[in-house]
Short mmCIF file of C-alpha atoms in Angstrom, two decimals:
data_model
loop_
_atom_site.label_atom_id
_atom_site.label_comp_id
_atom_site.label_asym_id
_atom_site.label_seq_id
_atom_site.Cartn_x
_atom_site.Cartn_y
_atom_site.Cartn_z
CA UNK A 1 -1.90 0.26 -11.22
CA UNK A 2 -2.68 -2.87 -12.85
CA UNK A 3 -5.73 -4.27 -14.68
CA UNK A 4 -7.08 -8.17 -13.27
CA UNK A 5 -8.57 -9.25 -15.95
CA UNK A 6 -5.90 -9.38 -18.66
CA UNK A 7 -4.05 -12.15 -17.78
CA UNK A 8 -0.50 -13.12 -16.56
CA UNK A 9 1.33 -10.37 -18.19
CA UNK A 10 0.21 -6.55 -17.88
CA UNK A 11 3.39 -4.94 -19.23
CA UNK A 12 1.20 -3.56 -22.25
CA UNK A 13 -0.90 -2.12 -19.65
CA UNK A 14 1.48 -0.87 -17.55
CA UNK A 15 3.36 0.42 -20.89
CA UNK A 16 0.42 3.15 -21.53
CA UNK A 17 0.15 4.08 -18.12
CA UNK A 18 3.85 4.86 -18.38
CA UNK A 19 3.49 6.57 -21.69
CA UNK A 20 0.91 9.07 -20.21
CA UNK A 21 3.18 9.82 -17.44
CA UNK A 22 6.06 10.70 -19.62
CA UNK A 23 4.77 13.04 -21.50
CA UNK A 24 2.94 15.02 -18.63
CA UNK A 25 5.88 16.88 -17.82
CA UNK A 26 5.59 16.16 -14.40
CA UNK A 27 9.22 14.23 -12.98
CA UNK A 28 8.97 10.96 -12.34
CA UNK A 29 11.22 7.81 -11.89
CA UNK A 30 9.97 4.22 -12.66
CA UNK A 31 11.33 1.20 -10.94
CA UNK A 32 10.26 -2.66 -10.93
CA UNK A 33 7.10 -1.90 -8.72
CA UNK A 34 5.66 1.22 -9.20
CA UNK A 35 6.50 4.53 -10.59
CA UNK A 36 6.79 7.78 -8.27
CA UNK A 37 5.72 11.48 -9.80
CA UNK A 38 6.90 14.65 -7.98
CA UNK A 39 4.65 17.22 -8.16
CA UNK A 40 1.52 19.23 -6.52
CA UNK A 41 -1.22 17.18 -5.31
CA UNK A 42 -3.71 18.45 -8.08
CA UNK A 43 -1.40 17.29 -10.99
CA UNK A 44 0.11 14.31 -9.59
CA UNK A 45 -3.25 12.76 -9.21
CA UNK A 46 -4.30 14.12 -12.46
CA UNK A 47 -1.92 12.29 -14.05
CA UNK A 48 -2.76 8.96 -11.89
CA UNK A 49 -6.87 9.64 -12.94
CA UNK A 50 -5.60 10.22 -16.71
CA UNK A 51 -4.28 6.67 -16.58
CA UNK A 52 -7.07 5.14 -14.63
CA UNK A 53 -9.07 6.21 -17.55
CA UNK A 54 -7.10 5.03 -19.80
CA UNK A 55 -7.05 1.12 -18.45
CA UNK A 56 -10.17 1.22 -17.47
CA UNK A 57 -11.29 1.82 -21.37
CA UNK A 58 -10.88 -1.96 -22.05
CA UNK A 59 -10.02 -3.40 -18.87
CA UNK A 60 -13.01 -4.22 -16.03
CA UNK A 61 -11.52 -4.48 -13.05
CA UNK A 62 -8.30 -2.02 -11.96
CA UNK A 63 -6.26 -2.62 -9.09
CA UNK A 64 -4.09 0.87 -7.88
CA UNK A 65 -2.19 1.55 -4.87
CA UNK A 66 -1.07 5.12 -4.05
CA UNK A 67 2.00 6.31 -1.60
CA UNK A 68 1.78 9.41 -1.19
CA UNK A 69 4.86 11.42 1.09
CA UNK A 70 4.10 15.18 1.78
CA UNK A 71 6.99 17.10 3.11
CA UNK A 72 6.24 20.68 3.93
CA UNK A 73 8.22 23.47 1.55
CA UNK A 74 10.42 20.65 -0.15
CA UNK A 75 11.21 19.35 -3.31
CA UNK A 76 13.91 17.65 -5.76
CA UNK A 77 13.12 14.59 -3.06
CA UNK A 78 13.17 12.06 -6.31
CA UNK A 79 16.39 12.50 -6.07
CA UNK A 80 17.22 14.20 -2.23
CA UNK A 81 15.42 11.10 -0.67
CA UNK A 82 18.10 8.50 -2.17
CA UNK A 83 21.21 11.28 -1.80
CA UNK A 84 20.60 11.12 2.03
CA UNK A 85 20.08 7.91 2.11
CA UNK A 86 23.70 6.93 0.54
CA UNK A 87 25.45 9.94 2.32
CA UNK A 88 24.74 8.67 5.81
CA UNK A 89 25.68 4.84 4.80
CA UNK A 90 28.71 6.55 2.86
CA UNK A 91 28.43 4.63 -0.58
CA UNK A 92 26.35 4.24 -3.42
CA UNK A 93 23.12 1.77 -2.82
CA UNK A 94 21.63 0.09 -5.85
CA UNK A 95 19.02 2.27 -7.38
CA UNK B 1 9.21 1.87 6.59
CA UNK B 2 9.29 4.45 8.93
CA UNK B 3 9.26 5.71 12.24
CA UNK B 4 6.20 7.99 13.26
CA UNK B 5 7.76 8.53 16.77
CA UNK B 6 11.45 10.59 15.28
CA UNK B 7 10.05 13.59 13.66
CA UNK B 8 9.88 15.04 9.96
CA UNK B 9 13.03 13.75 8.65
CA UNK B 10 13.92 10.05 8.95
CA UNK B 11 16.50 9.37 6.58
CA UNK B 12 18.37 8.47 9.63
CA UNK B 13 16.39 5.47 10.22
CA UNK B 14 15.97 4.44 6.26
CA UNK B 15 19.35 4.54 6.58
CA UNK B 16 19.94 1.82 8.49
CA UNK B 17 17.22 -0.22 6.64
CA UNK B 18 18.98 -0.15 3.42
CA UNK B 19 22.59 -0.91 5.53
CA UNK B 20 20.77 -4.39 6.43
CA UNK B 21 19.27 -4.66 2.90
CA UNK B 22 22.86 -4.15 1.05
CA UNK B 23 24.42 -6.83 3.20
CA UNK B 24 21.93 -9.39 2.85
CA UNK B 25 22.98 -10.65 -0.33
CA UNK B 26 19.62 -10.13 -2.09
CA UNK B 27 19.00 -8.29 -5.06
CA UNK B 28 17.53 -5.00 -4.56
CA UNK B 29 16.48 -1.57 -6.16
CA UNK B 30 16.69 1.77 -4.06
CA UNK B 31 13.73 4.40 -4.88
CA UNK B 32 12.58 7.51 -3.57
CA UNK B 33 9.52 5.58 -2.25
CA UNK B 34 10.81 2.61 -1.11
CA UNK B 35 13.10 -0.49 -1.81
CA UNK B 36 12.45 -2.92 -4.32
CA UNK B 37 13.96 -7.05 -3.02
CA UNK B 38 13.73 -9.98 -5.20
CA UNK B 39 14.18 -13.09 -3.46
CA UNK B 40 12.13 -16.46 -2.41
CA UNK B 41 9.78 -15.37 0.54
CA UNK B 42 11.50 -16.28 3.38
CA UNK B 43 14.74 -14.50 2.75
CA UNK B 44 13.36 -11.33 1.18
CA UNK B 45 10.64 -11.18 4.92
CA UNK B 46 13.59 -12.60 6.59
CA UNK B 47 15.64 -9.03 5.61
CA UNK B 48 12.23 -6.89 5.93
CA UNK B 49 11.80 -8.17 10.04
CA UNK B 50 15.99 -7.49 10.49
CA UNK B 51 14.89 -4.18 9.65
CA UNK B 52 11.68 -4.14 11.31
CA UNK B 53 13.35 -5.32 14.45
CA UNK B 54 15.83 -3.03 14.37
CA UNK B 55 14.02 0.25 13.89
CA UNK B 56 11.69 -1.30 17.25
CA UNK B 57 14.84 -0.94 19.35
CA UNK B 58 14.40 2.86 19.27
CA UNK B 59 11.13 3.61 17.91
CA UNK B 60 8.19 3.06 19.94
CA UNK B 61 6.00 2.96 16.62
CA UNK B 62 6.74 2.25 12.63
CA UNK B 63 4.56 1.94 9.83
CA UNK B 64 5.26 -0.64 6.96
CA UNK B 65 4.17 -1.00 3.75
CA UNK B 66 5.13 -3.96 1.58
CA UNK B 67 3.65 -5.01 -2.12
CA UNK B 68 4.68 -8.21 -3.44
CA UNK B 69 4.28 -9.09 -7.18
CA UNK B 70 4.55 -13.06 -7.19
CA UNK B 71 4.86 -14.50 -10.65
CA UNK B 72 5.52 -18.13 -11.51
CA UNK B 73 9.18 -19.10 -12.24
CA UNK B 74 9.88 -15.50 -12.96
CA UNK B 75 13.43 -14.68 -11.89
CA UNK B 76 15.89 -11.51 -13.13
CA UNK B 77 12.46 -9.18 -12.41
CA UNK B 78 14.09 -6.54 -11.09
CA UNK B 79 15.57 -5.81 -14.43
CA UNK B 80 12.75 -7.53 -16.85
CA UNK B 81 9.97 -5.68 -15.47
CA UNK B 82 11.56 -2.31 -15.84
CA UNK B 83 13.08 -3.34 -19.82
CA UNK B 84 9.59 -5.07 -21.22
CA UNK B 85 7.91 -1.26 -20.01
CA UNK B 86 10.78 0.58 -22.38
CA UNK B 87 10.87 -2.04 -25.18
CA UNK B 88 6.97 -1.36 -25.32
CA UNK B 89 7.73 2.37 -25.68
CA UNK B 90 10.56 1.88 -27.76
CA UNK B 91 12.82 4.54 -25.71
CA UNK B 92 14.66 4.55 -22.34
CA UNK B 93 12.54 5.95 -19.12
CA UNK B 94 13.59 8.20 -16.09
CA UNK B 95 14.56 4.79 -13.56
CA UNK C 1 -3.40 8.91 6.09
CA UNK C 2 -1.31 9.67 9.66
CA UNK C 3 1.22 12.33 10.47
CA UNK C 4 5.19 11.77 10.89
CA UNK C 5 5.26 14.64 13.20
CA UNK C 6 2.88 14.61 15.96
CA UNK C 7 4.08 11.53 17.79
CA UNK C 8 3.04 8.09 18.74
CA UNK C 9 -0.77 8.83 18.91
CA UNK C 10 -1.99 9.75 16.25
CA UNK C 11 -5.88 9.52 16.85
CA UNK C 12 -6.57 13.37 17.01
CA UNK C 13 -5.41 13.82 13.77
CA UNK C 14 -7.03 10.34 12.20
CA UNK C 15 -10.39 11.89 14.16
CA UNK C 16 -10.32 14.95 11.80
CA UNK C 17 -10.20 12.95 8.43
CA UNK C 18 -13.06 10.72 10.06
CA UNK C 19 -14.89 14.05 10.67
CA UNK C 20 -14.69 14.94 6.90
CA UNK C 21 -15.48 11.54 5.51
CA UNK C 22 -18.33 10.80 7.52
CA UNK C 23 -19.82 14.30 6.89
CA UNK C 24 -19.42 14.13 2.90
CA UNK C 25 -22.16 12.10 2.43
CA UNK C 26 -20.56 9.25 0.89
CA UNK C 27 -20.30 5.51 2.16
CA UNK C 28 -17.53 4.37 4.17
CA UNK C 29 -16.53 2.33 6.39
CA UNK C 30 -13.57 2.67 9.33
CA UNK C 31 -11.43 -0.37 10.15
CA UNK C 32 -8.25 -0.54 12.56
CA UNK C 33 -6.13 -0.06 9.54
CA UNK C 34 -7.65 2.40 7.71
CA UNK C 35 -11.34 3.69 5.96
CA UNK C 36 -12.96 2.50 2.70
CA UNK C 37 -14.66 5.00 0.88
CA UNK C 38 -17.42 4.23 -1.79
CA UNK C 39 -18.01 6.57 -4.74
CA UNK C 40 -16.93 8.14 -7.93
CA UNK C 41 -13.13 9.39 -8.35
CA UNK C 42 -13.57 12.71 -8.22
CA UNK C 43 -15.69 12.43 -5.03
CA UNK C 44 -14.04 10.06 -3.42
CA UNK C 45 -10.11 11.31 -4.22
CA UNK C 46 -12.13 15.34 -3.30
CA UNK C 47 -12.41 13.96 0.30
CA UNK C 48 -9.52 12.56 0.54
CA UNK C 49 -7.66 15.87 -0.61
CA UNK C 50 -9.97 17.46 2.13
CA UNK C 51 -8.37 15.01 4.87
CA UNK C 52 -4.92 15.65 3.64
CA UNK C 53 -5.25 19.33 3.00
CA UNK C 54 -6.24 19.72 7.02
CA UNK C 55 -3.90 17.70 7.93
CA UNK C 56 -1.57 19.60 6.28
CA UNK C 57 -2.25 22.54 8.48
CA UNK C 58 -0.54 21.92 11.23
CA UNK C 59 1.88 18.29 10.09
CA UNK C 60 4.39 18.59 8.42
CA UNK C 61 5.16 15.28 7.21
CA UNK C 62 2.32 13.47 6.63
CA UNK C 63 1.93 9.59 4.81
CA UNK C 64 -0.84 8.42 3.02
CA UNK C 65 -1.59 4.61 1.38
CA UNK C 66 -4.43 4.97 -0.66
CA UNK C 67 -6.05 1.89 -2.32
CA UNK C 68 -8.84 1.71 -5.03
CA UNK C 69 -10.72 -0.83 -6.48
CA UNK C 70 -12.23 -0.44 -9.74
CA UNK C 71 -14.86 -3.15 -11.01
CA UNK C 72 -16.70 -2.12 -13.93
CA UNK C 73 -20.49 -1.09 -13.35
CA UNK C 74 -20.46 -2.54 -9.79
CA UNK C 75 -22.36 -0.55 -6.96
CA UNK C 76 -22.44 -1.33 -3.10
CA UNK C 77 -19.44 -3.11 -3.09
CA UNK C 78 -18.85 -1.87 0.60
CA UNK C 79 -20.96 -4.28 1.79
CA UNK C 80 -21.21 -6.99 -1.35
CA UNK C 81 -17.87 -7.83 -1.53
CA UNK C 82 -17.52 -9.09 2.61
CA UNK C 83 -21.12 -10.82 1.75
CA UNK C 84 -19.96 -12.70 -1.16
CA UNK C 85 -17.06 -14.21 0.78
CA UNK C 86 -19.52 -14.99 4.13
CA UNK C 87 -21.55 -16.85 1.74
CA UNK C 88 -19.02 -19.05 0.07
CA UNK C 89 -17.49 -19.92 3.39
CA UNK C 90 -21.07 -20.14 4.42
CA UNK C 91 -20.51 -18.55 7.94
CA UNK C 92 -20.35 -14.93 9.20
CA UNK C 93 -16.97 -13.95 9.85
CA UNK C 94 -15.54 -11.38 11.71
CA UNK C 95 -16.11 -7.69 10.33
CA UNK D 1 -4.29 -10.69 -1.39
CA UNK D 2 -5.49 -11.11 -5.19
CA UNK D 3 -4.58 -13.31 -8.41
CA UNK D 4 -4.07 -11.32 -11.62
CA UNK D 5 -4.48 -14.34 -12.81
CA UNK D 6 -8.29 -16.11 -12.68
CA UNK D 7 -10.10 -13.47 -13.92
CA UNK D 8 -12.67 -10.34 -12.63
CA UNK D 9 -14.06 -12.02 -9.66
CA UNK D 10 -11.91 -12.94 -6.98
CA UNK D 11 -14.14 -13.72 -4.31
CA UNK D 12 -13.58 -17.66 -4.48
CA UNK D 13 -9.98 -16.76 -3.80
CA UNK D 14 -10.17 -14.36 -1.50
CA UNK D 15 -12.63 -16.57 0.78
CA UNK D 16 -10.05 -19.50 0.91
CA UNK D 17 -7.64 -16.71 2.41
CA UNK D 18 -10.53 -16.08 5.00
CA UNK D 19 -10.65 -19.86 5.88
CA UNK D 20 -6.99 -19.88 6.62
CA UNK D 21 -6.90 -16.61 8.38
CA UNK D 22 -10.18 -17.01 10.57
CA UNK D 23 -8.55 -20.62 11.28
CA UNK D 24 -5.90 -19.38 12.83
CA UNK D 25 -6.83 -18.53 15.94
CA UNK D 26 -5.17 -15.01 15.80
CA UNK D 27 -7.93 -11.67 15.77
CA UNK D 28 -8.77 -10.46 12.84
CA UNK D 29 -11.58 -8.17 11.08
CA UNK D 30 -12.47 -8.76 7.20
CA UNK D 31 -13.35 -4.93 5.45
CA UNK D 32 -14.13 -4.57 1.78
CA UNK D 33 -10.98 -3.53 0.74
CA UNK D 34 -8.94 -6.34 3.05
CA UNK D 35 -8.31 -7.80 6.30
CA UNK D 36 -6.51 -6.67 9.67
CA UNK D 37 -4.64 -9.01 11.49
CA UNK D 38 -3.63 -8.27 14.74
CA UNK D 39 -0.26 -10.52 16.19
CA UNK D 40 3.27 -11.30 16.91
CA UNK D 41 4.97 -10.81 13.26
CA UNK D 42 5.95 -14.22 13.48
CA UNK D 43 2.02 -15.27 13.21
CA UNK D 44 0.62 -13.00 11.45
CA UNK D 45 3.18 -13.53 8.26
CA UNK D 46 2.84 -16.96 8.99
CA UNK D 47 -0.85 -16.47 8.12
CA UNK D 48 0.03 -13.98 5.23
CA UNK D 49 2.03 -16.57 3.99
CA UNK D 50 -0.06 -19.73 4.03
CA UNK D 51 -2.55 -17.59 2.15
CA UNK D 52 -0.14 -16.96 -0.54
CA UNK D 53 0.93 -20.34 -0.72
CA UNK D 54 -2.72 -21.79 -1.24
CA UNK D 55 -3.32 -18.80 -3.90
CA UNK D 56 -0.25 -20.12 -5.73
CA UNK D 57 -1.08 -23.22 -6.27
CA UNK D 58 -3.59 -22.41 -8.86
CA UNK D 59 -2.41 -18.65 -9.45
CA UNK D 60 0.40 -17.98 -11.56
CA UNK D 61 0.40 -13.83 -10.46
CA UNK D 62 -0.68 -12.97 -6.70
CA UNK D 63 -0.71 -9.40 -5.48
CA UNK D 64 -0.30 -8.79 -2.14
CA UNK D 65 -0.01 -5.34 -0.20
CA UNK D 66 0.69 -5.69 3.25
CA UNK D 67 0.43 -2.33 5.78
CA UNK D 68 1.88 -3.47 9.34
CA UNK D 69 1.30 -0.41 12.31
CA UNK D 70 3.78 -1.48 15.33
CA UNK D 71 3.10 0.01 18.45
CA UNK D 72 5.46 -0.49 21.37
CA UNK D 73 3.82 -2.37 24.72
CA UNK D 74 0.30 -1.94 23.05
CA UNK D 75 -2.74 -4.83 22.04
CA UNK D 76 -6.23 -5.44 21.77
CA UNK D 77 -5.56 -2.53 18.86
CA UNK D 78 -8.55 -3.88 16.68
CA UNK D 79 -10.43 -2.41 19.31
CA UNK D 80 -8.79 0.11 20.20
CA UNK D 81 -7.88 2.13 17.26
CA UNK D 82 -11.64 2.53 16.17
CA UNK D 83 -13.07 3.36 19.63
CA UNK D 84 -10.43 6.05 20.13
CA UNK D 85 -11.69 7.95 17.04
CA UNK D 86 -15.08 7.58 17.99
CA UNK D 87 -14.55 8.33 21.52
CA UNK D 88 -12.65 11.74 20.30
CA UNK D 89 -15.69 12.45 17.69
CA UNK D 90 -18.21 11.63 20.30
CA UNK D 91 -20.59 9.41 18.01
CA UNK D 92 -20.42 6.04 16.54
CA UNK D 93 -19.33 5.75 12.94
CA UNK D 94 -19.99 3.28 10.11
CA UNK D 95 -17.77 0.39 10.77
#
C-alpha cells in the first residue's frame, strides 16, 4: 500500500501503515515489498482497511495490492511456508 | 509462482524456484508470500523465466505474480527499505 | 481469485464469483485477467468475501490478487479512466 | 504500470504505455485497472519493458505489478477466458 501523491519516498507512509499492523496483534512479517498478516479473513482485512484509512487521511490517491493464500484447516504458514521450502532444497535460503 | 495443475500443496515446485534463485547470484529475500530479487531488469526477469520455464516442463498451467518497485540509482534496497520502516518506528519489526 | 485444487480449468469456479458480482448490484467489469469492481470498501471487499467464501466450499487452496485504486472524491472511474487515455492518444483502443 | 513520482493523475503516463503496447502488434485489451497482453514471454516483457523504460525517463519511482496465467498448448485466451464464463452463466456480462 502506497500513497502517489507524496513524492519519491513513502517510507513515512509506509511507517504508519506498519505501526498499525504491529500493534493489532495479528502475526505478521515485513520484508522489502510488502508485509504478510496471518490471520482470519475478517481481521486480516480489518487491519489492511484500518491502514487504508489511515493514508488516505492526507494522501489522495492510494495504490494497494493484496495476496491473499487460503489453505484449508492450516496455520503457522508465516513460518511453515519458508520451513518447507528450505527442507526440500536442504539449506537455509535468505529470508 | 505456482502451479494450479499439482494440487493443494506446492512447496515442491517453489522449491525448485528458489534452487534457481539461490544460484543466480542475485540478491534475494525469501517470504512466506513470495521472493523478493534486486537486480537490473534483465537479470532479475532473466532468473524469473528460468523459473517460469522450468515449472512449464511439468505443469500444464502456472500463475505469476511479480511487483517491481523501480527507484532511481537506488541500490542495497533489499536492506534500506526494510531499516528506513524501523528507524521511523524507532524499534525492530517481525522480518 | 482461482482455485489450486480443481485443475487446469478453472472457469466453473471463476463463473460462480462472476455470478455474485454481477448480481450485487455494483459496477464491474470482467477482463481475461481478472474483474474490476466499482464501489465503497466495505461493498466492494463484502463481495469479494462472498466470492471467496463459496469458493471456499468445495477448494481447498484457493489464490486471490486483489488490486484497489483509491483517488480521492472520484466516481465512474470504470469507464473514465480507459476514456481519459483514448482521448490523449486520440484513438479508441482496444477494451 | 504507474509513477509514484508525477503526481495524482497518471493518465498522461499511462497513455504513452498504451502507444507502445497497442504498437506492438501483439493482442491486447486496456481495463480500468490495467492491460492484458496476450504473447510469447519473450514479447510481451519486451513490451512490459519498453513501457518501463519510457516511464523512467522522466519517473524517478515506477510501480509495476505484473500477473502472467500460462496455459499449456492454449491461445486466442483474450477471447476465450471471458466467453467461457459467459457461456457457463448463460448471459453476457459487463465487459
Amino acid at each position: 500500500m502506497s500513497p502517489l501523491t507524496q513524492g519519491e519516498s513513502v517510507s513515512e507512509y509506509v511507517s504508519r501503515s506498519l505501526e498499525i499492523i504491529d500493534k493489532s496483534g495479528l502475526e505478521y512479517r515485513l520484508n522489502p515489498m510488502g508485509t504478510v498478516i496471518e490471520g482470519p479473513w475478517e481481521e486480516v482485512l480489518g487491519v489492511v482497511k484500518a491502514c487504508w484509512e489511515r493514508m488516505k487521511e492526507d494522501c489522495d490517491r492510494v495504490s494497494t495490492v493484496i495476496k491473499i493464500d487460503y489453505r484449508k484447516g492450516k496455520t503457522g504458514r508465516l513460518t511453515s511456508k519458508v520451513a518447507s521450502v528450505e527442507k526440500t532444497l536442504g539449506r537455509k535460503l535468505k529470508t
